[in-house]
Amino acid sequence: MAAGFVTRSFGAGSLVPSPREAWSAKPSDSCHSKFSAIRASVTKVKEEIDPSGLKQRQGEERIPVGVLGASGYTGSEVIRLLATHPFFNVKLMTADRKAGQSLATVFPHLVISQSLPDMVAVKDANFSDVEAVFCCLPHGTTQEIIAALPKRLKVVDLSADFRLADIKEYEEWYGGPHRAPELQETAVYGLTEIHREEIKQARLVANPGCYPTSVQIPLVPLLKSQLIEPDDIIIDAKSGVSGAGRSAKEANLYTEVAEGLHAYGVTRHRHVPEIEQGLAQAAGSKLKVSFTPHLMPMSRGMQSTIYVKLKAGVSARDLRKHLVETYQSEEFVKVLGEGIVPHTRHARGSNYCFINVFEDRISARAIIISVIDNLVKGASGQAVQNLNLMMGFPESTGLLQQPLFP
């Protein structure tokens, strides 16, 4: 895809504006103390980015994209989000176990407002009719598939295969050699709010994991500004069961997860090196964190409760003030008003991350709470956000669904 794509014509003499021309971030109130600080309605935003009336145009005039792994949770969530996207249209879907079937046989709710092709096996996929691909396949299966894709395609990979810069670290944590090391060197880590400029120029973006997203959004700015100590970071994280994927596993049966919670991956969860990689870049030196994830008896949602040691002379109020200043112009990161505790239900179904900072009872320590929807900001929503940037569109396009409550 040429870098000048932002001036692509869509008929009637209209041009898709660049983000700088079409969009200007509107800061929310200084304290983000009310949830009404979230942007106005989707309709209003569509009018801002769509002055030519593109929302009236037919699907075939949109940019054709493919979704590999359409029958899984992250693949189906991409399809759900793209149903209201004014610029992207799903033209290819793969699902090896569901090959030859329509999506209506798997997810009837996703075909209400979309005309979608039947699913095909990856080996039978024709990529000549698409310009970008969301790769929603399990880790370990993705490297060779992406390496074989036409080089003209933009790719957002939602697996873990390209997240770790050090392929030796990948081999240690994922139990096998990396089979596309030359491609790994070109991949850009897709934590949107932190690596926005690199993502704009990327051909391959490694979409972050859900836990690393919820952890790095609050911690990276604090480490960069040297407001917290890089050692003794404790992360107590909890996720809905959808974070484990859709494949049949005994540990994910209703009777195994209902009416209780349990820790898993203790000391060896595969998101640890990804978290430490991002935090080390921010701190300027290697570090280790104490990270323990827990499975919660809910479908979706994620909370990371993070315990940090303050630098000398720094207060919890200073941390909160810095996060407010850092994210005041960001659409999808909201620092709540003082004393308001983020809940997973605040983010359900949306691409938002809600965070807040509290003074710990132990002196010189603070508690940070960060919540996201693990399937949206933690996966598919951030993937759409990244492809928007890669294609030169406002990154919030198609993502302004308000959180679902109750």
Tab-separated table of C-alpha atoms in Angstrom:
chain	number	residue	atom	x	y	z
A	1	MET	CA	0.000	0.000	0.000
A	2	ALA	CA	1.536	3.309	-1.030
A	3	ALA	CA	2.257	5.863	1.640
A	4	GLY	CA	0.053	8.338	-0.178
A	5	PHE	CA	-3.045	6.244	0.418
A	6	VAL	CA	-4.625	8.990	2.490
A	7	THR	CA	-5.559	10.799	-0.709
A	8	ARG	CA	-7.334	7.849	-2.282
A	9	SER	CA	-10.460	8.827	-4.203
A	10	PHE	CA	-13.812	7.312	-3.293
A	11	GLY	CA	-15.776	8.777	-6.127
A	12	ALA	CA	-17.659	12.061	-6.665
A	13	GLY	CA	-14.343	13.861	-6.408
A	14	SER	CA	-14.091	13.168	-2.689
A	15	LEU	CA	-10.798	12.328	-1.027
A	16	VAL	CA	-10.235	10.580	2.250
A	17	PRO	CA	-8.625	13.258	4.441
A	18	SER	CA	-5.478	12.640	6.412
A	19	PRO	CA	-5.861	12.409	10.178
A	20	ARG	CA	-4.385	15.889	10.622
A	21	GLU	CA	-6.904	17.368	8.198
A	22	ALA	CA	-9.926	15.400	9.326
A	23	TRP	CA	-9.483	15.082	13.051
A	24	SER	CA	-8.368	17.117	16.003
A	25	ALA	CA	-8.410	15.551	19.443
A	26	LYS	CA	-10.676	17.311	21.890
A	27	PRO	CA	-9.343	17.256	25.470
A	28	SER	CA	-11.821	16.053	28.028
A	29	ASP	CA	-12.320	17.878	31.318
A	30	SER	CA	-9.172	18.306	33.354
A	31	CYS	CA	-9.973	15.648	35.915
A	32	HIS	CA	-11.972	13.292	33.708
A	33	SER	CA	-14.255	13.160	36.714
A	34	LYS	CA	-17.381	12.211	34.834
A	35	PHE	CA	-17.976	9.462	32.357
A	36	SER	CA	-19.637	12.069	30.154
A	37	ALA	CA	-16.091	13.095	29.261
A	38	ILE	CA	-16.202	10.284	26.717
A	39	ARG	CA	-16.789	11.627	23.240
A	40	ALA	CA	-20.121	12.577	21.781
A	41	SER	CA	-22.143	10.037	19.873
A	42	VAL	CA	-20.834	7.867	17.064
A	43	THR	CA	-23.117	9.739	14.690
A	44	LYS	CA	-21.486	13.057	15.448
A	45	VAL	CA	-18.002	11.617	14.987
A	46	LYS	CA	-18.938	10.016	11.680
A	47	GLU	CA	-20.067	13.419	10.469
A	48	GLU	CA	-16.699	14.896	11.445
A	49	ILE	CA	-14.636	12.280	9.618
A	50	ASP	CA	-17.093	11.756	6.809
A	51	PRO	CA	-18.000	15.146	5.357
A	52	SER	CA	-18.512	13.642	1.896
A	53	GLY	CA	-21.208	11.264	3.091
A	54	LEU	CA	-19.114	8.096	2.751
A	55	LYS	CA	-21.423	6.392	5.232
A	56	GLN	CA	-24.015	6.333	2.466
A	57	ARG	CA	-21.752	4.441	0.067
A	58	GLN	CA	-21.958	0.761	-0.692
A	59	GLY	CA	-19.683	-1.840	0.904
A	60	GLU	CA	-17.868	-2.683	-2.305
A	61	GLU	CA	-16.385	0.813	-2.430
A	62	ARG	CA	-14.729	0.406	0.941
A	63	ILE	CA	-11.258	-1.003	1.508
A	64	PRO	CA	-11.446	-4.805	1.353
A	65	VAL	CA	-9.856	-6.588	4.313
A	66	GLY	CA	-9.413	-10.188	5.381
A	67	VAL	CA	-9.895	-11.803	8.786
A	68	LEU	CA	-7.860	-14.956	9.379
A	69	GLY	CA	-9.388	-17.013	12.170
A	70	ALA	CA	-12.882	-15.552	11.849
A	71	SER	CA	-14.558	-18.224	13.979
A	72	GLY	CA	-12.581	-17.402	17.129
A	73	TYR	CA	-13.333	-14.752	19.730
A	74	THR	CA	-10.900	-12.116	18.480
A	75	GLY	CA	-11.753	-12.744	14.820
A	76	SER	CA	-15.472	-12.466	15.441
A	77	GLU	CA	-14.914	-9.321	17.495
A	78	VAL	CA	-13.039	-7.731	14.591
A	79	ILE	CA	-16.008	-8.537	12.352
A	80	ARG	CA	-18.443	-7.064	14.890
A	81	LEU	CA	-16.486	-3.819	15.093
A	82	LEU	CA	-16.119	-3.520	11.319
A	83	ALA	CA	-19.899	-3.727	10.864
A	84	THR	CA	-20.076	0.026	11.533
A	85	HIS	CA	-16.694	0.984	10.076
A	86	PRO	CA	-17.138	3.481	7.219
A	87	PHE	CA	-13.895	2.613	5.398
A	88	PHE	CA	-13.259	-1.139	5.821
A	89	ASN	CA	-15.273	-4.038	4.428
A	90	VAL	CA	-14.682	-7.726	5.174
A	91	LYS	CA	-14.094	-9.562	1.889
A	92	LEU	CA	-12.209	-12.642	3.067
A	93	MET	CA	-12.620	-14.844	6.135
A	94	THR	CA	-10.730	-18.003	7.015
A	95	ALA	CA	-11.559	-20.701	9.559
A	96	ASP	CA	-10.018	-24.079	8.835
A	97	ARG	CA	-12.456	-26.113	10.954
A	98	LYS	CA	-15.437	-24.168	9.575
A	99	ALA	CA	-14.270	-23.976	5.964
A	100	GLY	CA	-17.135	-23.841	3.500
A	101	GLN	CA	-19.614	-22.585	6.067
A	102	SER	CA	-21.207	-19.172	6.319
A	103	LEU	CA	-20.583	-17.089	9.409
A	104	ALA	CA	-24.313	-17.308	10.133
A	105	THR	CA	-23.811	-20.943	11.147
A	106	VAL	CA	-21.335	-19.868	13.838
A	107	PHE	CA	-22.279	-16.316	14.807
A	108	PRO	CA	-25.798	-15.512	13.503
A	109	HIS	CA	-25.736	-12.092	15.187
A	110	LEU	CA	-22.841	-10.879	13.021
A	111	VAL	CA	-24.646	-11.163	9.683
A	112	ILE	CA	-27.592	-8.926	10.520
A	113	SER	CA	-26.119	-5.811	8.914
A	114	GLN	CA	-23.206	-7.234	6.918
A	115	SER	CA	-22.881	-9.130	3.671
A	116	LEU	CA	-20.048	-11.547	4.390
A	117	PRO	CA	-18.317	-14.220	2.299
A	118	ASP	CA	-18.244	-17.868	3.328
A	119	MET	CA	-15.277	-18.957	5.392
A	120	VAL	CA	-12.441	-20.812	3.679
A	121	ALA	CA	-9.334	-22.657	4.783
A	122	VAL	CA	-6.206	-20.527	4.947
A	123	LYS	CA	-4.552	-22.650	2.269
A	124	ASP	CA	-7.420	-21.855	-0.100
A	125	ALA	CA	-7.602	-18.131	0.644
A	126	ASN	CA	-7.314	-15.720	-2.279
A	127	PHE	CA	-5.572	-12.580	-1.076
A	128	SER	CA	-5.708	-10.788	-4.430
A	129	ASP	CA	-8.944	-9.019	-3.504
A	130	VAL	CA	-7.901	-7.644	-0.104
A	131	GLU	CA	-5.554	-4.843	0.914
A	132	ALA	CA	-5.083	-5.621	4.593
A	133	VAL	CA	-5.405	-8.591	6.929
A	134	PHE	CA	-6.251	-9.107	10.581
A	135	CYS	CA	-4.492	-12.301	11.651
A	136	CYS	CA	-6.462	-13.787	14.568
A	137	LEU	CA	-4.806	-17.200	14.687
A	138	PRO	CA	-3.222	-18.933	17.703
A	139	HIS	CA	0.425	-18.288	18.456
A	140	GLY	CA	2.835	-20.653	16.752
A	141	THR	CA	0.639	-20.971	13.665
A	142	THR	CA	1.010	-17.402	12.485
A	143	GLN	CA	4.658	-16.845	11.580
A	144	GLU	CA	4.803	-18.913	8.409
A	145	ILE	CA	1.331	-17.821	7.274
A	146	ILE	CA	2.215	-14.126	7.523
A	147	ALA	CA	5.608	-14.727	5.912
A	148	ALA	CA	3.806	-16.235	2.893
A	149	LEU	CA	1.354	-13.349	2.460
A	150	PRO	CA	1.813	-10.914	-0.442
A	151	LYS	CA	4.209	-8.166	0.647
A	152	ARG	CA	1.765	-5.457	-0.433
A	153	LEU	CA	-0.675	-6.371	2.353
A	154	LYS	CA	-0.848	-4.467	5.618
A	155	VAL	CA	-1.032	-6.942	8.495
A	156	VAL	CA	-2.146	-6.639	12.105
A	157	ASP	CA	-1.255	-9.837	13.950
A	158	LEU	CA	-3.248	-10.528	17.116
A	159	SER	CA	-1.171	-13.546	18.130
A	160	ALA	CA	1.961	-13.373	20.274
A	161	ASP	CA	4.268	-14.401	17.445
A	162	PHE	CA	5.787	-11.004	16.691
A	163	ARG	CA	5.496	-9.202	20.035
A	164	LEU	CA	8.875	-10.146	21.482
A	165	ALA	CA	11.826	-8.416	19.824
A	166	ASP	CA	14.245	-11.095	21.017
A	167	ILE	CA	13.491	-14.333	19.173
A	168	LYS	CA	15.491	-16.291	21.775
A	169	GLU	CA	13.083	-15.023	24.400
A	170	TYR	CA	10.204	-16.132	22.198
A	171	GLU	CA	11.694	-19.621	21.996
A	172	GLU	CA	12.117	-19.748	25.790
A	173	TRP	CA	8.563	-18.701	26.627
A	174	TYR	CA	6.656	-20.284	23.733
A	175	GLY	CA	8.537	-23.557	23.475
A	176	GLY	CA	9.720	-23.479	19.887
A	177	PRO	CA	11.961	-21.588	17.456
A	178	HIS	CA	10.700	-18.507	15.694
A	179	ARG	CA	10.165	-19.432	12.048
A	180	ALA	CA	10.185	-15.938	10.541
A	181	PRO	CA	13.042	-14.070	12.264
A	182	GLU	CA	13.598	-11.740	9.316
A	183	LEU	CA	9.960	-10.643	9.544
A	184	GLN	CA	10.244	-10.155	13.306
A	185	GLU	CA	12.873	-7.482	12.680
A	186	THR	CA	10.361	-5.385	10.736
A	187	ALA	CA	7.392	-5.787	13.096
A	188	VAL	CA	6.205	-2.794	15.121
A	189	TYR	CA	4.758	-3.342	18.583
A	190	GLY	CA	1.192	-2.043	18.434
A	191	LEU	CA	0.470	-0.384	21.784
A	192	THR	CA	-1.239	2.460	19.997
A	193	GLU	CA	-0.981	5.322	22.468
A	194	ILE	CA	2.735	4.636	23.023
A	195	HIS	CA	3.970	3.731	19.516
A	196	ARG	CA	1.572	5.713	17.331
A	197	GLU	CA	4.157	7.216	14.946
A	198	GLU	CA	5.906	3.894	14.276
A	199	ILE	CA	2.562	2.181	13.661
A	200	LYS	CA	1.651	4.731	10.989
A	201	GLN	CA	4.639	3.626	8.904
A	202	ALA	CA	4.420	-0.109	9.589
A	203	ARG	CA	3.561	-2.940	7.264
A	204	LEU	CA	3.316	-5.524	10.078
A	205	VAL	CA	2.018	-4.613	13.531
A	206	ALA	CA	2.216	-7.001	16.475
A	207	ASN	CA	-0.956	-6.294	18.407
A	208	PRO	CA	-0.276	-6.350	22.171
A	209	GLY	CA	-1.651	-8.916	24.563
A	210	CYS	CA	-4.557	-8.001	26.813
A	211	TYR	CA	-2.705	-8.073	30.137
A	212	PRO	CA	0.269	-6.118	28.740
A	213	THR	CA	-2.118	-3.462	27.386
A	214	SER	CA	-3.814	-2.944	30.737
A	215	VAL	CA	-0.448	-2.798	32.531
A	216	GLN	CA	1.650	-0.710	30.159
A	217	ILE	CA	-0.881	2.077	29.546
A	218	PRO	CA	-0.559	3.368	33.124
A	219	LEU	CA	3.025	2.303	33.878
A	220	VAL	CA	4.951	3.384	30.772
A	221	PRO	CA	4.411	7.156	31.284
A	222	LEU	CA	5.256	6.868	34.992
A	223	LEU	CA	8.486	4.972	34.334
A	224	LYS	CA	9.512	7.322	31.531
A	225	SER	CA	9.089	10.290	33.857
A	226	GLN	CA	10.909	8.472	36.682
A	227	LEU	CA	8.024	8.925	39.099
A	228	ILE	CA	8.084	5.304	40.279
A	229	GLU	CA	10.828	2.833	41.070
A	230	PRO	CA	11.372	0.194	38.366
A	231	ASP	CA	11.807	-2.534	40.955
A	232	ASP	CA	9.193	-4.074	43.232
A	233	ILE	CA	6.269	-3.676	40.778
A	234	ILE	CA	3.492	-6.088	41.725
A	235	ILE	CA	0.663	-6.805	39.274
A	236	ASP	CA	-2.468	-8.645	40.380
A	237	ALA	CA	-4.494	-9.145	37.198
A	238	LYS	CA	-7.871	-10.756	36.478
A	239	SER	CA	-9.515	-11.668	33.176
A	240	GLY	CA	-12.780	-12.988	31.815
A	241	VAL	CA	-12.755	-16.516	30.386
A	242	SER	CA	-12.844	-15.319	26.757
A	243	GLY	CA	-9.187	-14.394	27.200
A	244	ALA	CA	-8.379	-18.104	27.044
A	245	GLY	CA	-9.744	-18.405	23.501
A	246	ARG	CA	-12.643	-20.359	22.020
A	247	SER	CA	-11.122	-23.805	21.611
A	248	ALA	CA	-12.498	-26.557	23.848
A	249	LYS	CA	-10.455	-26.906	27.056
A	250	GLU	CA	-11.384	-28.714	30.240
A	251	ALA	CA	-10.133	-25.825	32.390
A	252	ASN	CA	-12.610	-23.488	30.693
A	253	LEU	CA	-15.743	-25.567	31.182
A	254	TYR	CA	-18.556	-23.806	33.019
A	255	THR	CA	-18.265	-26.083	36.036
A	256	GLU	CA	-14.530	-25.384	36.226
A	257	VAL	CA	-14.786	-21.592	36.250
A	258	ALA	CA	-18.218	-20.721	37.635
A	259	GLU	CA	-18.708	-19.595	41.246
A	260	GLY	CA	-15.040	-19.091	41.916
A	261	LEU	CA	-11.748	-17.729	40.652
A	262	HIS	CA	-8.277	-19.135	40.353
A	263	ALA	CA	-4.733	-18.046	39.620
A	264	TYR	CA	-2.996	-19.586	36.625
A	265	GLY	CA	0.360	-19.305	34.903
A	266	VAL	CA	1.873	-18.446	38.277
A	267	THR	CA	5.425	-17.105	37.730
A	268	ARG	CA	5.413	-18.363	34.115
A	269	HIS	CA	2.608	-16.610	32.253
A	270	ARG	CA	3.639	-15.893	28.664
A	271	HIS	CA	2.717	-12.217	28.926
A	272	VAL	CA	5.503	-11.629	31.468
A	273	PRO	CA	8.308	-11.070	28.913
A	274	GLU	CA	6.050	-8.791	26.867
A	275	ILE	CA	5.231	-6.687	29.934
A	276	GLU	CA	8.873	-6.531	31.006
A	277	GLN	CA	10.004	-5.663	27.475
A	278	GLY	CA	7.733	-2.607	27.318
A	279	LEU	CA	8.424	-1.439	30.845
A	280	ALA	CA	12.189	-1.870	30.415
A	281	GLN	CA	12.096	0.330	27.305
A	282	ALA	CA	10.281	2.992	29.310
A	283	ALA	CA	12.614	2.730	32.311
A	284	GLY	CA	15.780	2.601	30.232
A	285	SER	CA	17.023	-0.552	31.950
A	286	LYS	CA	16.034	-4.176	32.426
A	287	LEU	CA	13.539	-4.972	35.147
A	288	LYS	CA	11.432	-7.789	36.529
A	289	VAL	CA	7.843	-7.623	37.716
A	290	SER	CA	5.792	-9.849	39.960
A	291	PHE	CA	2.779	-10.783	37.825
A	292	THR	CA	-0.030	-13.167	38.704
A	293	PRO	CA	-3.130	-13.510	36.472
A	294	HIS	CA	-6.469	-14.901	37.624
A	295	LEU	CA	-9.420	-16.310	35.707
A	296	MET	CA	-12.757	-14.766	36.654
A	297	PRO	CA	-16.226	-16.290	36.118
A	298	MET	CA	-17.270	-13.708	33.539
A	299	SER	CA	-17.221	-13.667	29.751
A	300	ARG	CA	-15.157	-10.550	29.177
A	301	GLY	CA	-13.368	-7.839	31.080
A	302	MET	CA	-9.948	-7.344	32.647
A	303	GLN	CA	-8.598	-5.556	35.692
A	304	SER	CA	-4.966	-5.039	36.623
A	305	THR	CA	-4.339	-3.840	40.162
A	306	ILE	CA	-0.751	-2.616	40.253
A	307	TYR	CA	1.323	-1.858	43.347
A	308	VAL	CA	4.278	0.491	42.840
A	309	LYS	CA	6.997	2.135	44.930
A	310	LEU	CA	7.186	5.913	44.630
A	311	LYS	CA	10.379	7.831	43.927
A	312	ALA	CA	11.563	10.042	46.768
A	313	GLY	CA	9.415	13.154	47.078
A	314	VAL	CA	6.682	11.807	44.769
A	315	SER	CA	3.091	11.264	45.904
A	316	ALA	CA	0.212	9.195	44.556
A	317	ARG	CA	-1.431	12.486	43.611
A	318	ASP	CA	1.618	13.284	41.430
A	319	LEU	CA	1.186	9.980	39.590
A	320	ARG	CA	-2.454	10.688	38.886
A	321	LYS	CA	-1.714	14.241	37.744
A	322	HIS	CA	0.926	12.972	35.310
A	323	LEU	CA	-1.418	10.362	33.851
A	324	VAL	CA	-4.135	12.998	33.418
A	325	GLU	CA	-1.686	15.241	31.552
A	326	THR	CA	-0.343	12.365	29.457
A	327	TYR	CA	-3.721	11.085	28.324
A	328	GLN	CA	-5.901	14.199	28.352
A	329	SER	CA	-6.080	14.302	24.548
A	330	GLU	CA	-6.429	10.547	24.078
A	331	GLU	CA	-9.788	9.149	23.044
A	332	PHE	CA	-9.438	5.707	24.531
A	333	VAL	CA	-7.618	6.251	27.820
A	334	LYS	CA	-9.528	7.941	30.641
A	335	VAL	CA	-8.205	8.823	34.073
A	336	LEU	CA	-11.201	8.919	36.371
A	337	GLY	CA	-11.908	11.581	38.981
A	338	GLU	CA	-10.177	11.388	42.313
A	339	GLY	CA	-11.448	8.524	44.422
A	340	ILE	CA	-13.470	6.838	41.633
A	341	VAL	CA	-12.603	3.153	41.351
A	342	PRO	CA	-12.556	1.734	37.786
A	343	HIS	CA	-14.725	-1.354	37.308
A	344	THR	CA	-14.568	-3.826	34.428
A	345	ARG	CA	-18.219	-3.089	33.637
A	346	HIS	CA	-17.233	0.503	32.828
A	347	ALA	CA	-15.317	-0.734	29.769
A	348	ARG	CA	-17.425	-3.707	28.663
A	349	GLY	CA	-17.860	-3.855	24.888
A	350	SER	CA	-15.758	-0.730	24.294
A	351	ASN	CA	-12.219	0.218	23.282
A	352	TYR	CA	-11.689	2.302	26.416
A	353	CYS	CA	-9.166	1.887	29.207
A	354	PHE	CA	-10.150	3.427	32.556
A	355	ILE	CA	-7.457	4.011	35.156
A	356	ASN	CA	-6.984	5.670	38.524
A	357	VAL	CA	-4.361	6.016	41.232
A	358	PHE	CA	-4.759	5.610	44.981
A	359	GLU	CA	-2.449	6.239	47.913
A	360	ASP	CA	-1.467	2.997	49.626
A	361	ARG	CA	-1.634	2.615	53.402
A	362	ILE	CA	2.039	1.658	53.212
A	363	SER	CA	4.069	4.856	52.948
A	364	ALA	CA	5.856	5.615	49.669
A	365	ARG	CA	3.623	3.234	47.721
A	366	ALA	CA	0.656	3.709	45.409
A	367	ILE	CA	-2.035	1.464	43.935
A	368	ILE	CA	-3.012	1.810	40.270
A	369	ILE	CA	-6.169	0.198	38.909
A	370	SER	CA	-6.553	-0.274	35.151
A	371	VAL	CA	-9.571	-1.865	33.433
A	372	ILE	CA	-10.281	-2.785	29.823
A	373	ASP	CA	-12.437	-5.146	27.816
A	374	ASN	CA	-9.957	-7.910	27.042
A	375	LEU	CA	-11.533	-8.589	23.635
A	376	VAL	CA	-11.694	-4.959	22.507
A	377	LYS	CA	-8.915	-2.683	23.787
A	378	GLY	CA	-7.109	-5.875	24.799
A	379	ALA	CA	-7.320	-7.359	21.302
A	380	SER	CA	-9.639	-6.632	18.371
A	381	GLY	CA	-10.462	-2.988	19.104
A	382	GLN	CA	-6.809	-2.060	19.383
A	383	ALA	CA	-6.192	-4.018	16.166
A	384	VAL	CA	-8.754	-1.887	14.325
A	385	GLN	CA	-7.266	1.214	15.947
A	386	ASN	CA	-3.865	0.194	14.574
A	387	LEU	CA	-5.078	-0.570	11.049
A	388	ASN	CA	-6.811	2.812	11.009
A	389	LEU	CA	-3.421	4.415	11.649
A	390	MET	CA	-1.638	2.213	9.107
A	391	MET	CA	-4.162	3.215	6.445
A	392	GLY	CA	-4.073	6.921	7.305
A	393	PHE	CA	-7.495	7.178	8.921
A	394	PRO	CA	-8.406	8.716	12.291
A	395	GLU	CA	-7.595	5.956	14.736
A	396	SER	CA	-10.980	6.117	16.485
A	397	THR	CA	-12.892	5.372	13.272
A	398	GLY	CA	-15.480	2.649	13.869
A	399	LEU	CA	-14.524	2.336	17.543
A	400	LEU	CA	-16.661	4.829	19.408
A	401	GLN	CA	-19.185	2.341	20.712
A	402	GLN	CA	-20.061	3.314	24.255
A	403	PRO	CA	-19.512	0.742	27.014
A	404	LEU	CA	-22.400	-1.652	27.722
A	405	PHE	CA	-24.091	-1.376	31.112
A	406	PRO	CA	-25.600	-3.190	32.893
